Amino acid sequence: MITAIWYVLRTGCPWRDVPAQFGPWSSVYTRWRRWCAEGLWAKLLALLARGARGELRHLDCSHIKLHQHGANLPGGQAKHAIGRTKGGINTKLAAVVDAYGRAVALGLAPGQQHDLKAILPLVPALRGKRAVGDKGFDADNFRTLLHSTRTHTCIAPRRSRRQPPPFHPGYYRRRHRVENFFCRIKRFRRVSIRYDKLASTFLGFVQFAAVLDWLSHVV
């Protein structure tokens, strides 16, 4: 069953095209929906995240294009973290990774939502650490929120600031590790393009890919 789900994750094929040696496609899909509803992949990721290493927590967001098969949604697109930008209809994936680029927390938001709002549900994963982010996260209210959770900041200031807050260039140079994380999980076709209508099932695929990344990524 796990191999069949991995096959769909890797190839991005429709559920009906799952090879017969994996069993009935409907059984694979039903099990997948059940596991997503129970939050299995979120629990596995949370368990692995306990082993996160280093003081730094890199945060960023990435856009994921929506395939036309996932466009017709029950309850509307906004309910399932889908929005419209200049690049078309897409979903925004927010991530917090540890010092070695392994996922600690993941979330979805509509594509047009600002990175600051998309990352807010993941703030608890930054508690007591040092948050490293780009200029998109340079906002006084966000810095205040992080400080209230005893989180240090290493966020590049905007050029428009008259008195830019200090940040550590050495820590900031390591911010590419969250970008590397996005590149690794987008090797899975089911993550690089969103085919799923439901936010819960698509997030399940992202979390499954992150779990595999934890198990295979060499530190």
Backbone as CSV, one residue per row, in Angstrom:
resi,resn,N_x,N_y,N_z,CA_x,CA_y,CA_z,C_x,C_y,C_z
1,MET,0.821,-1.203,0.000,0.000,0.000,0.000,0.864,1.265,0.000
2,ILE,1.898,1.276,0.851,2.794,2.424,0.902,3.518,2.608,-0.427
3,THR,3.907,1.487,-1.035,4.592,1.561,-2.329,3.688,2.144,-3.399
4,ALA,2.421,1.787,-3.360,1.464,2.326,-4.333,1.307,3.829,-4.154
5,ILE,1.236,4.287,-2.912,1.116,5.723,-2.654,2.390,6.446,-3.076
6,TRP,3.544,5.826,-2.802,4.808,6.416,-3.244,4.831,6.536,-4.761
7,TYR,4.292,5.544,-5.471,4.258,5.569,-6.936,3.454,6.770,-7.435
8,VAL,2.307,7.011,-6.802,1.486,8.166,-7.186,2.223,9.464,-6.865
9,LEU,2.871,9.516,-5.712,3.640,10.704,-5.325,4.754,10.976,-6.321
10,ARG,5.455,9.942,-6.731,6.624,10.104,-7.602,6.240,10.452,-9.025
11,THR,5.219,9.790,-9.554,4.868,9.963,-10.963,3.774,10.994,-11.195
12,GLY,2.936,11.234,-10.174,1.828,12.158,-10.346,0.674,11.586,-11.146
13,CYS,0.633,10.276,-11.326,-0.406,9.658,-12.161,-1.766,9.718,-11.471
14,PRO,-2.854,9.659,-12.234,-4.193,9.569,-11.621,-4.323,8.269,-10.827
15,TRP,-5.189,8.288,-9.833,-5.365,7.100,-9.010,-5.806,5.896,-9.836
16,ARG,-6.609,6.110,-10.842,-7.095,5.009,-11.673,-5.986,4.355,-12.482
17,ASP,-4.840,5.031,-12.607,-3.731,4.488,-13.383,-2.690,3.787,-12.514
18,VAL,-2.997,3.577,-11.238,-2.086,2.832,-10.370,-1.938,1.420,-10.926
19,PRO,-0.698,0.915,-11.115,-0.496,-0.432,-11.668,-1.240,-1.508,-10.884
20,ALA,-1.698,-2.525,-11.611,-2.534,-3.565,-11.018,-1.810,-4.356,-9.943
21,GLN,-0.465,-4.449,-10.010,0.254,-5.242,-9.015,0.167,-4.635,-7.609
22,PHE,-0.250,-3.374,-7.522,-0.418,-2.748,-6.214,-1.790,-3.019,-5.611
23,GLY,-2.645,-3.664,-6.358,-3.990,-3.919,-5.876,-4.991,-2.944,-6.494
24,PRO,-6.267,-3.048,-6.125,-7.294,-2.147,-6.682,-6.973,-0.685,-6.361
25,TRP,-7.070,0.162,-7.351,-6.742,1.577,-7.148,-7.676,2.203,-6.118
26,SER,-8.944,1.743,-6.085,-9.904,2.316,-5.140,-9.499,2.027,-3.701
27,SER,-8.895,0.873,-3.462,-8.450,0.538,-2.109,-7.282,1.421,-1.695
28,VAL,-6.370,1.667,-2.646,-5.229,2.537,-2.361,-5.710,3.948,-2.055
29,TYR,-6.635,4.443,-2.869,-7.142,5.804,-2.668,-7.910,5.924,-1.349
30,THR,-8.736,4.921,-1.050,-9.504,4.959,0.200,-8.586,4.975,1.409
31,ARG,-7.538,4.145,1.372,-6.590,4.128,2.482,-5.873,5.465,2.601
32,TRP,-5.513,6.061,1.455,-4.832,7.356,1.471,-5.710,8.435,2.086
33,ARG,-6.978,8.493,1.678,-7.899,9.478,2.230,-8.077,9.279,3.735
34,ARG,-8.143,8.033,4.153,-8.330,7.733,5.567,-7.116,8.200,6.376
35,TRP,-5.922,7.909,5.875,-4.711,8.312,6.586,-4.585,9.829,6.655
36,CYS,-4.953,10.510,5.573,-4.897,11.980,5.578,-5.895,12.550,6.580
37,ALA,-7.094,11.976,6.618,-8.116,12.459,7.550,-7.684,12.248,8.999
38,GLU,-6.939,11.190,9.254,-6.473,10.907,10.614,-5.208,11.684,10.974
39,GLY,-4.646,12.386,9.999,-3.443,13.167,10.260,-2.197,12.316,10.440
40,LEU,-2.147,11.173,9.787,-1.016,10.257,9.968,0.299,10.895,9.543
41,TRP,0.315,11.536,8.379,1.571,12.079,7.847,2.033,13.275,8.668
42,ALA,1.102,14.055,9.184,1.468,15.164,10.070,2.089,14.636,11.360
43,LYS,1.556,13.527,11.870,2.095,12.935,13.099,3.494,12.379,12.863
44,LEU,3.699,11.726,11.717,5.019,11.191,11.400,6.044,12.313,11.257
45,LEU,5.637,13.397,10.585,6.554,14.522,10.419,6.879,15.163,11.766
46,ALA,5.875,15.300,12.625,6.100,15.873,13.957,7.043,14.994,14.776
47,LEU,6.917,13.681,14.610,7.799,12.758,15.328,9.242,12.915,14.861
48,LEU,9.440,13.013,13.547,10.786,13.192,13.015,11.351,14.563,13.379
49,ALA,10.462,15.574,13.429,10.913,16.937,13.724,11.477,17.076,15.129
50,ARG,11.184,16.112,15.995,11.779,16.143,17.328,13.299,16.018,17.261
51,GLY,13.780,15.437,16.182,15.220,15.286,16.006,15.857,16.425,15.250
52,ALA,15.130,17.538,15.075,15.687,18.697,14.378,16.944,19.182,15.087
53,ARG,17.925,19.565,14.316,19.220,19.934,14.878,19.550,21.383,14.559
54,GLY,20.369,21.970,15.421,20.818,23.335,15.212,19.890,24.376,15.808
55,GLU,20.416,25.570,15.961,19.646,26.681,16.508,18.825,27.380,15.438
56,LEU,19.259,27.293,14.187,18.610,28.045,13.109,17.356,27.332,12.611
57,ARG,16.345,28.151,12.280,15.135,27.667,11.632,14.887,28.568,10.427
58,HIS,15.041,28.021,9.241,14.876,28.789,8.007,13.419,28.715,7.550
59,LEU,12.858,29.846,7.175,11.452,29.891,6.768,11.302,30.563,5.420
60,ASP,10.358,30.066,4.648,10.089,30.648,3.331,8.812,30.030,2.781
61,CYS,8.371,30.568,1.626,7.182,30.059,0.951,7.503,29.819,-0.514
62,SER,6.751,28.916,-1.124,6.955,28.591,-2.531,5.604,28.379,-3.199
63,HIS,5.479,28.862,-4.436,4.230,28.686,-5.182,4.214,27.331,-5.894
64,ILE,3.034,26.733,-5.960,2.842,25.463,-6.654,1.655,25.615,-7.598
65,LYS,1.899,25.386,-8.877,0.844,25.540,-9.878,-0.251,24.504,-9.692
66,LEU,-1.465,24.925,-9.972,-2.622,24.035,-9.872,-2.963,23.468,-11.242
67,HIS,-3.073,22.155,-11.338,-3.507,21.505,-12.576,-5.004,21.687,-12.744
68,GLN,-5.454,21.669,-13.979,-6.880,21.901,-14.232,-7.764,20.826,-13.601
69,HIS,-7.214,19.633,-13.362,-8.015,18.570,-12.751,-8.350,18.866,-11.288
70,GLY,-7.608,19.783,-10.678,-7.876,20.110,-9.282,-8.627,21.405,-9.086
71,ALA,-9.164,21.967,-10.168,-9.755,23.302,-10.091,-11.196,23.315,-9.606
72,ASN,-11.971,22.290,-9.926,-13.391,22.275,-9.566,-13.544,21.714,-8.160
73,LEU,-13.720,22.612,-7.209,-13.683,22.215,-5.803,-15.017,22.382,-5.112
74,PRO,-15.371,21.456,-4.227,-16.571,21.652,-3.400,-16.328,22.716,-2.346
75,GLY,-17.194,23.721,-2.293,-17.039,24.768,-1.293,-16.172,25.932,-1.723
76,GLY,-15.655,25.911,-2.955,-14.854,27.033,-3.438,-13.364,26.803,-3.271
77,GLN,-12.582,27.531,-4.066,-11.143,27.336,-4.078,-10.465,27.854,-2.812
78,ALA,-10.921,28.991,-2.295,-10.273,29.582,-1.126,-10.306,28.643,0.074
79,LYS,-11.348,27.834,0.171,-11.482,26.901,1.285,-10.392,25.840,1.265
80,HIS,-9.821,25.598,0.096,-8.815,24.548,-0.055,-7.445,25.117,-0.427
81,ALA,-7.167,26.328,0.050,-5.845,26.955,-0.111,-5.455,27.106,-1.571
82,ILE,-6.371,27.617,-2.366,-6.104,27.894,-3.778,-6.460,29.335,-4.053
83,GLY,-5.571,30.044,-4.736,-5.811,31.446,-5.069,-5.264,31.782,-6.438
84,ARG,-5.517,32.998,-6.869,-5.093,33.434,-8.197,-4.060,34.551,-8.079
85,THR,-2.953,34.403,-8.810,-1.908,35.419,-8.877,-1.649,35.759,-10.342
86,LYS,-0.650,36.595,-10.579,-0.296,36.938,-11.960,0.143,35.700,-12.743
87,GLY,0.650,34.705,-12.045,1.092,33.481,-12.701,-0.006,32.461,-12.906
88,GLY,-1.231,32.804,-12.518,-2.344,31.882,-12.679,-2.851,31.372,-11.342
89,ILE,-3.582,30.261,-11.381,-4.150,29.669,-10.166,-3.096,28.780,-9.512
90,ASN,-2.834,29.018,-8.239,-1.819,28.226,-7.556,-2.051,28.185,-6.054
91,THR,-1.199,27.422,-5.400,-1.199,27.255,-3.949,0.146,27.680,-3.411
92,LYS,0.155,28.242,-2.220,1.420,28.638,-1.583,1.754,27.638,-0.489
93,LEU,2.963,27.110,-0.562,3.459,26.174,0.445,4.419,26.909,1.373
94,ALA,4.099,26.941,2.668,4.947,27.563,3.681,5.708,26.474,4.412
95,ALA,6.982,26.741,4.713,7.812,25.713,5.348,8.779,26.329,6.337
96,VAL,9.036,25.587,7.390,10.096,25.883,8.354,10.993,24.650,8.389
97,VAL,12.296,24.852,8.161,13.234,23.733,8.158,14.317,23.975,9.206
98,ASP,14.987,22.893,9.603,16.033,23.018,10.610,17.345,23.454,9.971
99,ALA,18.420,23.427,10.737,19.711,23.911,10.245,20.247,23.078,9.092
100,TYR,19.706,21.870,8.909,20.172,20.995,7.834,19.162,20.889,6.697
101,GLY,18.149,21.741,6.721,17.196,21.789,5.621,16.119,20.737,5.649
102,ARG,15.835,20.153,6.812,14.786,19.148,6.920,13.534,19.776,7.526
103,ALA,12.383,19.429,6.994,11.132,20.094,7.375,10.808,19.888,8.848
104,VAL,10.430,20.985,9.496,9.962,20.958,10.880,8.461,21.226,10.930
105,ALA,7.979,22.099,10.051,6.552,22.423,9.995,6.201,22.845,8.576
106,LEU,4.993,22.479,8.137,4.527,22.789,6.787,3.091,23.289,6.844
107,GLY,2.729,24.130,5.874,1.368,24.641,5.809,1.024,25.110,4.411
108,LEU,-0.273,25.233,4.135,-0.749,25.693,2.837,-1.532,26.991,2.990
109,ALA,-1.510,27.793,1.932,-2.270,29.045,1.893,-2.627,29.343,0.445
110,PRO,-3.658,30.159,0.200,-3.960,30.574,-1.171,-2.773,31.292,-1.802
111,GLY,-2.620,31.138,-3.092,-1.435,31.654,-3.773,-1.224,33.144,-3.635
112,GLN,-2.309,33.927,-3.525,-2.170,35.378,-3.467,-1.883,35.885,-2.062
113,GLN,-1.922,35.018,-1.062,-1.716,35.458,0.314,-0.247,35.804,0.549
114,HIS,-0.020,36.875,1.314,1.358,37.303,1.591,2.077,36.243,2.420
115,ASP,3.388,36.163,2.210,4.191,35.166,2.918,4.070,35.302,4.432
116,LEU,3.954,36.526,4.919,3.835,36.739,6.360,2.604,36.044,6.936
117,LYS,1.476,36.179,6.249,0.247,35.545,6.739,0.315,34.037,6.568
118,ALA,0.965,33.587,5.506,1.049,32.153,5.262,1.914,31.449,6.304
119,ILE,2.917,32.149,6.836,3.843,31.527,7.778,3.346,31.595,9.218
120,LEU,2.355,32.435,9.507,1.905,32.625,10.892,1.506,31.327,11.603
121,PRO,0.780,30.392,10.952,0.427,29.156,11.671,1.640,28.314,12.068
122,LEU,2.802,28.600,11.480,3.998,27.809,11.764,4.910,28.455,12.799
123,VAL,4.505,29.596,13.336,5.332,30.305,14.311,5.678,29.451,15.536
124,PRO,4.769,28.600,16.046,5.155,27.765,17.199,6.391,26.911,16.950
125,ALA,6.661,26.556,15.704,7.838,25.747,15.389,9.132,26.544,15.519
126,LEU,9.023,27.869,15.668,10.199,28.726,15.782,10.539,29.058,17.230
127,ARG,9.701,28.670,18.154,9.856,29.070,19.555,11.244,28.706,20.098
128,GLY,11.900,29.705,20.659,13.186,29.490,21.299,14.354,29.305,20.355
129,LYS,14.119,29.454,19.037,15.185,29.279,18.053,15.530,30.612,17.405
130,ARG,16.297,30.568,16.340,16.643,31.779,15.586,16.035,31.663,14.190
131,ALA,15.063,32.515,13.904,14.362,32.481,12.627,15.154,33.235,11.565
132,VAL,15.414,32.583,10.451,16.166,33.179,9.349,15.227,33.313,8.157
133,GLY,15.001,34.545,7.711,14.084,34.777,6.605,14.541,35.907,5.707
134,ASP,13.947,36.009,4.529,14.318,37.066,3.589,13.539,38.348,3.876
135,LYS,13.668,39.321,2.984,13.060,40.635,3.199,11.536,40.585,3.237
136,GLY,10.950,39.529,2.684,9.498,39.417,2.705,8.928,39.272,4.109
137,PHE,9.769,38.908,5.060,9.325,38.731,6.438,9.743,39.898,7.330
138,ASP,10.239,40.952,6.727,10.683,42.114,7.498,9.489,43.014,7.792
139,ALA,8.866,42.776,8.928,7.737,43.593,9.387,7.826,43.705,10.909
140,ASP,7.573,44.896,11.415,7.716,45.131,12.858,6.798,44.231,13.675
141,ASN,5.551,44.075,13.226,4.614,43.245,14.000,5.036,41.777,14.003
142,PHE,5.642,41.320,12.910,6.110,39.936,12.868,7.320,39.748,13.782
143,ARG,8.216,40.715,13.782,9.373,40.645,14.681,8.916,40.660,16.147
144,THR,7.922,41.494,16.439,7.407,41.554,17.811,6.788,40.231,18.225
145,LEU,6.049,39.615,17.289,5.444,38.319,17.578,6.515,37.270,17.874
146,LEU,7.573,37.257,17.080,8.641,36.285,17.296,9.345,36.522,18.626
147,HIS,9.582,37.787,18.939,10.248,38.095,20.213,9.385,37.677,21.407
148,SER,8.069,37.757,21.244,7.186,37.359,22.345,7.234,35.853,22.600
149,THR,7.691,35.085,21.605,7.837,33.636,21.770,9.299,33.263,22.033
150,ARG,10.095,34.259,22.403,11.513,34.051,22.709,12.289,33.530,21.508
151,THR,11.883,33.989,20.334,12.545,33.610,19.091,13.442,34.748,18.629
152,HIS,14.694,34.470,18.407,15.610,35.459,17.854,15.374,35.559,16.348
153,THR,15.730,36.695,15.777,15.480,36.900,14.353,16.768,37.195,13.601
154,CYS,16.821,36.667,12.396,17.876,37.005,11.442,17.179,37.213,10.103
155,ILE,16.516,38.359,9.987,15.697,38.678,8.825,16.302,39.889,8.117
156,ALA,16.558,39.736,6.840,17.160,40.826,6.074,16.222,42.028,6.053
157,PRO,16.697,43.230,6.404,15.832,44.413,6.407,15.599,44.958,5.006
158,ARG,14.466,45.586,4.815,14.166,46.230,3.541,15.018,47.482,3.361
159,ARG,15.245,47.837,2.134,16.055,49.027,1.846,15.360,50.308,2.283
160,SER,14.048,50.284,2.379,13.293,51.486,2.726,13.404,51.837,4.201
161,ARG,13.944,50.961,5.023,14.056,51.231,6.456,15.126,52.299,6.718
162,ARG,14.753,53.296,7.527,15.717,54.332,7.898,16.699,53.810,8.951
163,GLN,16.205,52.984,9.844,17.051,52.378,10.864,16.880,50.853,10.791
164,PRO,17.569,50.208,9.865,17.395,48.767,9.678,17.855,47.967,10.892
165,PRO,17.052,46.998,11.328,17.454,46.145,12.449,18.696,45.329,12.073
166,PRO,19.560,45.042,13.017,20.753,44.256,12.703,20.395,42.797,12.417
167,PHE,21.198,42.180,11.568,21.033,40.749,11.320,22.410,40.157,11.017
168,HIS,22.515,38.855,11.175,23.800,38.170,11.063,23.995,37.679,9.625
169,PRO,24.915,38.272,8.846,25.107,37.850,7.457,25.518,36.386,7.331
170,GLY,26.276,35.895,8.301,26.707,34.505,8.248,25.543,33.531,8.357
171,TYR,24.614,33.811,9.269,23.423,32.977,9.381,22.554,33.108,8.132
172,TYR,22.458,34.326,7.629,21.583,34.568,6.484,22.077,33.832,5.231
173,ARG,23.379,33.634,5.111,23.921,32.927,3.949,23.487,31.467,3.918
174,ARG,23.016,30.958,5.041,22.562,29.568,5.088,21.078,29.424,4.742
175,ARG,20.431,30.552,4.417,18.999,30.514,4.141,18.671,29.681,2.904
176,HIS,19.672,29.398,2.081,19.424,28.607,0.873,18.940,27.196,1.215
177,ARG,19.081,26.785,2.464,18.705,25.422,2.813,17.199,25.194,2.750
178,VAL,16.423,26.222,2.969,14.979,26.064,2.792,14.644,25.998,1.308
179,GLU,15.376,26.737,0.479,15.182,26.653,-0.966,15.578,25.265,-1.471
180,ASN,16.654,24.715,-0.918,17.073,23.365,-1.297,16.006,22.341,-0.931
181,PHE,15.342,22.576,0.206,14.265,21.670,0.611,13.140,21.677,-0.414
182,PHE,12.726,22.864,-0.849,11.676,22.952,-1.862,12.094,22.217,-3.132
183,CYS,13.348,22.383,-3.533,13.832,21.712,-4.753,13.771,20.195,-4.610
184,ARG,14.122,19.687,-3.432,14.141,18.234,-3.248,12.738,17.637,-3.282
185,ILE,11.783,18.257,-2.589,10.450,17.643,-2.554,9.698,17.867,-3.867
186,LYS,10.090,18.876,-4.638,9.428,19.093,-5.921,9.933,18.147,-7.005
187,ARG,10.869,17.292,-6.657,11.228,16.215,-7.567,10.095,15.208,-7.670
188,PHE,9.240,15.197,-6.656,8.045,14.365,-6.703,6.973,15.119,-7.493
189,ARG,6.505,14.515,-8.548,5.599,15.213,-9.464,4.279,15.600,-8.796
190,ARG,3.854,14.809,-7.818,2.581,15.105,-7.162,2.691,16.333,-6.269
191,VAL,3.923,16.756,-5.977,4.150,17.966,-5.184,4.449,19.152,-6.093
192,SER,5.229,18.937,-7.154,5.615,20.041,-8.023,4.419,20.655,-8.742
193,ILE,3.386,19.843,-8.994,2.128,20.311,-9.585,0.994,19.784,-8.723
194,ARG,0.081,20.640,-8.366,-1.039,20.201,-7.534,-2.152,19.634,-8.395
195,TYR,-2.371,18.333,-8.256,-3.463,17.664,-8.945,-4.662,17.451,-8.021
196,ASP,-4.444,17.554,-6.718,-5.482,17.239,-5.743,-6.451,18.400,-5.555
197,LYS,-7.713,18.089,-5.493,-8.722,19.103,-5.240,-8.724,19.529,-3.777
198,LEU,-8.585,18.575,-2.877,-8.695,18.843,-1.451,-7.345,19.272,-0.877
199,ALA,-7.377,20.274,-0.016,-6.143,20.732,0.628,-5.563,19.650,1.530
200,SER,-6.425,18.870,2.175,-5.945,17.845,3.108,-5.136,16.768,2.402
201,THR,-5.589,16.337,1.221,-4.862,15.286,0.507,-3.589,15.818,-0.125
202,PHE,-3.616,17.057,-0.608,-2.387,17.615,-1.173,-1.344,17.852,-0.095
203,LEU,-1.774,18.381,1.054,-0.840,18.572,2.159,-0.293,17.222,2.632
204,GLY,-1.128,16.184,2.551,-0.658,14.848,2.900,0.486,14.408,2.013
205,PHE,0.391,14.679,0.709,1.482,14.337,-0.204,2.746,15.137,0.127
206,VAL,2.570,16.409,0.445,3.729,17.236,0.802,4.388,16.698,2.070
207,GLN,3.586,16.339,3.051,4.133,15.801,4.307,4.793,14.445,4.083
208,PHE,4.203,13.618,3.224,4.803,12.327,2.889,6.164,12.533,2.235
209,ALA,6.243,13.492,1.304,7.518,13.798,0.658,8.539,14.309,1.666
210,ALA,8.075,15.096,2.642,8.986,15.622,3.662,9.494,14.506,4.565
211,VAL,8.631,13.531,4.863,9.054,12.379,5.666,10.123,11.584,4.924
212,LEU,9.910,11.350,3.626,10.907,10.646,2.823,12.210,11.437,2.763
213,ASP,12.098,12.760,2.718,13.290,13.604,2.696,14.077,13.455,3.993
214,TRP,13.363,13.366,5.108,14.030,13.143,6.406,14.787,11.822,6.390
215,LEU,14.183,10.785,5.805,14.780,9.460,5.844,15.931,9.285,4.868
216,SER,15.957,10.120,3.829,16.970,9.936,2.769,18.011,11.053,2.722
217,HIS,17.699,12.212,3.319,18.607,13.350,3.221,19.828,13.113,4.107
218,VAL,21.004,13.154,3.489,22.249,12.932,4.218,22.698,14.231,4.859
219,VAL,22.910,14.198,6.163,23.357,15.391,6.908,24.868,15.448,6.891
